[in-house]
Every structure is written in C-alpha cells, then in structure tokens.
C-alpha cells in the first residue's frame, strides 16, 4: 500500500513539473508575442536602476520604446523566469528586443551602442528616422 502511495506521489510530482514547464513555455510565448508588437521593446522593472538607464538611452536616441514593467504585470514573475532562461540564466531585466529579435541585456545593448551598430539597427527597423 505504501508503494502505491509513493508511486501516486511521483505521478503527481511529474504532473506538477509538466505544468511548470507548460507555464514557462506559455510565458516564453507571451514574451515573444509582446516583443514583436513594436520596433523596440524593453522588458523592465520599475524599481531597477539599470532598466531606467536603458529606457533613458533609447529616449535620448529619439526612440520611443514599448516598455513592459514586469513588476506591474500579474504574469511578470513567470515572464521574468522565461527571459532569464532565454538569456542563459542571467538577470532577466532589462532585456531589449529590436525588430522582434532579442538583442539582450544591458551589456549587449551598450556594446552595440559603443561599437556604432545600434543606431543603424534602429533605423533598419523603423524606430529611428534621422
């Protein structure tokens, strides 16, 4: 009898893991869908200073990014986990998508900006006209 209970528990545990994977998958699908809504999308947290710096960079370049504040979204935690997984378990915010393509976190965006490849990319997707 105890073996059956243990076996039953394992079955429930597997079901829970499948649901968690499904939830992560759903969150990742939502991230991808939201990332393709406009030319520049930033996933952010309203209390994150690096997120503020990222938003400010794009605004100073003349870009009006779509910003999703994950701490204000009821599904924000699961989306943050999906982003972290997408980035290889690095911090999930800020994360930038340009033209629906993942550019990455702050360091990759700044490297693109410093190397001079960010502005041409923004022009290519129609986020900058000048």
mmCIF file of C-alpha atoms in Angstrom:
data_model
loop_
_atom_site.group_PDB
_atom_site.id
_atom_site.type_symbol
_atom_site.label_atom_id
_atom_site.label_comp_id
_atom_site.label_asym_id
_atom_site.label_seq_id
_atom_site.Cartn_x
_atom_site.Cartn_y
_atom_site.Cartn_z
ATOM 1 C CA UNK A 1 0.000 0.000 0.000
ATOM 2 C CA UNK A 2 2.794 2.429 0.814
ATOM 3 C CA UNK A 3 4.421 1.751 -2.550
ATOM 4 C CA UNK A 4 1.228 2.729 -4.346
ATOM 5 C CA UNK A 5 1.012 5.975 -2.394
ATOM 6 C CA UNK A 6 4.630 6.719 -3.226
ATOM 7 C CA UNK A 7 4.018 5.877 -6.873
ATOM 8 C CA UNK A 8 0.940 8.103 -6.841
ATOM 9 C CA UNK A 9 3.007 10.911 -5.349
ATOM 10 C CA UNK A 10 5.564 10.543 -8.103
ATOM 11 C CA UNK A 11 2.796 10.752 -10.671
ATOM 12 C CA UNK A 12 1.534 13.994 -9.118
ATOM 13 C CA UNK A 13 5.072 15.352 -8.995
ATOM 14 C CA UNK A 14 5.512 14.679 -12.709
ATOM 15 C CA UNK A 15 2.207 16.390 -13.423
ATOM 16 C CA UNK A 16 3.362 19.428 -11.440
ATOM 17 C CA UNK A 17 6.652 19.532 -13.369
ATOM 18 C CA UNK A 18 4.789 19.300 -16.680
ATOM 19 C CA UNK A 19 2.510 22.157 -15.599
ATOM 20 C CA UNK A 20 5.543 24.246 -14.599
ATOM 21 C CA UNK A 21 7.169 23.601 -17.970
ATOM 22 C CA UNK A 22 3.922 24.466 -19.697
ATOM 23 C CA UNK A 23 3.671 27.672 -17.678
ATOM 24 C CA UNK A 24 7.246 28.610 -18.609
ATOM 25 C CA UNK A 25 6.504 27.779 -22.224
ATOM 26 C CA UNK A 26 3.355 29.925 -22.119
ATOM 27 C CA UNK A 27 5.337 32.772 -20.568
ATOM 28 C CA UNK A 28 8.020 32.469 -23.229
ATOM 29 C CA UNK A 29 5.367 32.533 -25.948
ATOM 30 C CA UNK A 30 3.900 35.658 -24.351
ATOM 31 C CA UNK A 31 7.341 37.313 -24.237
ATOM 32 C CA UNK A 32 7.923 36.529 -27.915
ATOM 33 C CA UNK A 33 4.476 37.847 -28.829
ATOM 34 C CA UNK A 34 4.938 41.081 -26.844
ATOM 35 C CA UNK A 35 8.472 41.523 -28.214
ATOM 36 C CA UNK A 36 7.117 41.660 -31.758
ATOM 37 C CA UNK A 37 4.476 44.322 -31.017
ATOM 38 C CA UNK A 38 6.697 47.286 -31.841
ATOM 39 C CA UNK A 39 10.124 48.116 -33.250
ATOM 40 C CA UNK A 40 11.793 48.395 -29.822
ATOM 41 C CA UNK A 41 10.565 46.537 -26.757
ATOM 42 C CA UNK A 42 12.130 46.682 -23.311
ATOM 43 C CA UNK A 43 11.217 44.268 -20.540
ATOM 44 C CA UNK A 44 11.878 46.154 -17.355
ATOM 45 C CA UNK A 45 11.214 46.511 -13.649
ATOM 46 C CA UNK A 46 10.088 49.898 -12.384
ATOM 47 C CA UNK A 47 12.495 49.865 -9.422
ATOM 48 C CA UNK A 48 15.591 48.757 -11.394
ATOM 49 C CA UNK A 49 18.193 51.486 -11.955
ATOM 50 C CA UNK A 50 19.719 49.638 -14.938
ATOM 51 C CA UNK A 51 16.262 49.436 -16.513
ATOM 52 C CA UNK A 52 15.875 53.180 -16.050
ATOM 53 C CA UNK A 53 19.261 53.761 -17.719
ATOM 54 C CA UNK A 54 18.226 51.524 -20.645
ATOM 55 C CA UNK A 55 14.937 53.358 -21.166
ATOM 56 C CA UNK A 56 16.737 56.676 -20.937
ATOM 57 C CA UNK A 57 19.322 55.630 -23.552
ATOM 58 C CA UNK A 58 16.628 54.836 -26.108
ATOM 59 C CA UNK A 59 14.675 58.010 -25.346
ATOM 60 C CA UNK A 60 17.831 60.128 -25.726
ATOM 61 C CA UNK A 61 18.459 58.465 -29.095
ATOM 62 C CA UNK A 62 14.978 59.597 -30.136
ATOM 63 C CA UNK A 63 13.366 56.170 -29.910
ATOM 64 C CA UNK A 64 10.008 55.612 -28.261
ATOM 65 C CA UNK A 65 10.279 52.019 -26.979
ATOM 66 C CA UNK A 66 7.381 49.931 -25.774
ATOM 67 C CA UNK A 67 8.174 49.135 -22.151
ATOM 68 C CA UNK A 68 6.724 46.239 -20.178
ATOM 69 C CA UNK A 69 7.211 46.709 -16.445
ATOM 70 C CA UNK A 70 7.212 43.115 -15.240
ATOM 71 C CA UNK A 71 6.660 44.098 -11.615
ATOM 72 C CA UNK A 72 3.310 45.611 -12.656
ATOM 73 C CA UNK A 73 2.188 42.588 -14.668
ATOM 74 C CA UNK A 74 0.291 39.765 -12.920
ATOM 75 C CA UNK A 75 2.330 37.270 -15.004
ATOM 76 C CA UNK A 76 5.548 39.238 -14.564
ATOM 77 C CA UNK A 77 7.365 36.711 -12.377
ATOM 78 C CA UNK A 78 6.838 33.859 -14.832
ATOM 79 C CA UNK A 79 7.807 36.117 -17.749
ATOM 80 C CA UNK A 80 10.940 37.123 -15.847
ATOM 81 C CA UNK A 81 11.841 33.444 -15.371
ATOM 82 C CA UNK A 82 11.282 32.813 -19.090
ATOM 83 C CA UNK A 83 13.517 35.772 -20.002
ATOM 84 C CA UNK A 84 16.204 34.593 -17.612
ATOM 85 C CA UNK A 85 16.123 31.146 -19.212
ATOM 86 C CA UNK A 86 16.261 32.727 -22.676
ATOM 87 C CA UNK A 87 19.359 34.676 -21.637
ATOM 88 C CA UNK A 88 21.101 31.661 -20.138
ATOM 89 C CA UNK A 89 20.091 32.301 -16.537
ATOM 90 C CA UNK A 90 21.479 35.831 -16.385
ATOM 91 C CA UNK A 91 19.393 38.610 -14.798
ATOM 92 C CA UNK A 92 16.110 38.941 -16.665
ATOM 93 C CA UNK A 93 15.804 42.722 -16.778
ATOM 94 C CA UNK A 94 16.435 44.906 -18.602
ATOM 95 C CA UNK A 95 16.100 42.955 -21.818
ATOM 96 C CA UNK A 96 15.773 44.587 -25.236
ATOM 97 C CA UNK A 97 14.196 43.285 -28.421
ATOM 98 C CA UNK A 98 14.613 45.233 -31.657
ATOM 99 C CA UNK A 99 12.512 44.288 -34.657
ATOM 100 C CA UNK A 100 11.227 41.291 -32.706
ATOM 101 C CA UNK A 101 14.777 39.936 -32.314
ATOM 102 C CA UNK A 102 16.463 39.503 -28.960
ATOM 103 C CA UNK A 103 19.333 41.962 -28.587
ATOM 104 C CA UNK A 104 19.933 41.094 -24.965
ATOM 105 C CA UNK A 105 20.574 42.648 -21.600
ATOM 106 C CA UNK A 106 22.246 45.951 -20.784
ATOM 107 C CA UNK A 107 25.820 44.901 -21.584
ATOM 108 C CA UNK A 108 24.980 43.733 -25.113
ATOM 109 C CA UNK A 109 22.922 46.828 -25.881
ATOM 110 C CA UNK A 110 25.690 49.118 -24.606
ATOM 111 C CA UNK A 111 28.315 47.188 -26.586
ATOM 112 C CA UNK A 112 26.184 47.660 -29.728
ATOM 113 C CA UNK A 113 25.798 51.359 -28.969
ATOM 114 C CA UNK A 114 29.529 51.880 -28.362
ATOM 115 C CA UNK A 115 30.510 49.927 -31.484
ATOM 116 C CA UNK A 116 28.138 52.035 -33.584
ATOM 117 C CA UNK A 117 25.852 49.185 -34.654
ATOM 118 C CA UNK A 118 22.814 50.141 -32.539
ATOM 119 C CA UNK A 119 21.687 53.246 -34.449
ATOM 120 C CA UNK A 120 21.794 51.591 -37.897
ATOM 121 C CA UNK A 121 19.773 48.684 -36.476
ATOM 122 C CA UNK A 122 17.200 51.101 -35.067
ATOM 123 C CA UNK A 123 16.967 52.821 -38.465
ATOM 124 C CA UNK A 124 16.599 49.472 -40.224
ATOM 125 C CA UNK A 125 13.516 48.530 -38.149
ATOM 126 C CA UNK A 126 11.969 51.987 -38.446
ATOM 127 C CA UNK A 127 12.489 53.067 -34.851
ATOM 128 C CA UNK A 128 14.689 55.998 -35.947
ATOM 129 C CA UNK A 129 14.265 58.170 -38.995
ATOM 130 C CA UNK A 130 17.239 60.529 -38.816
#
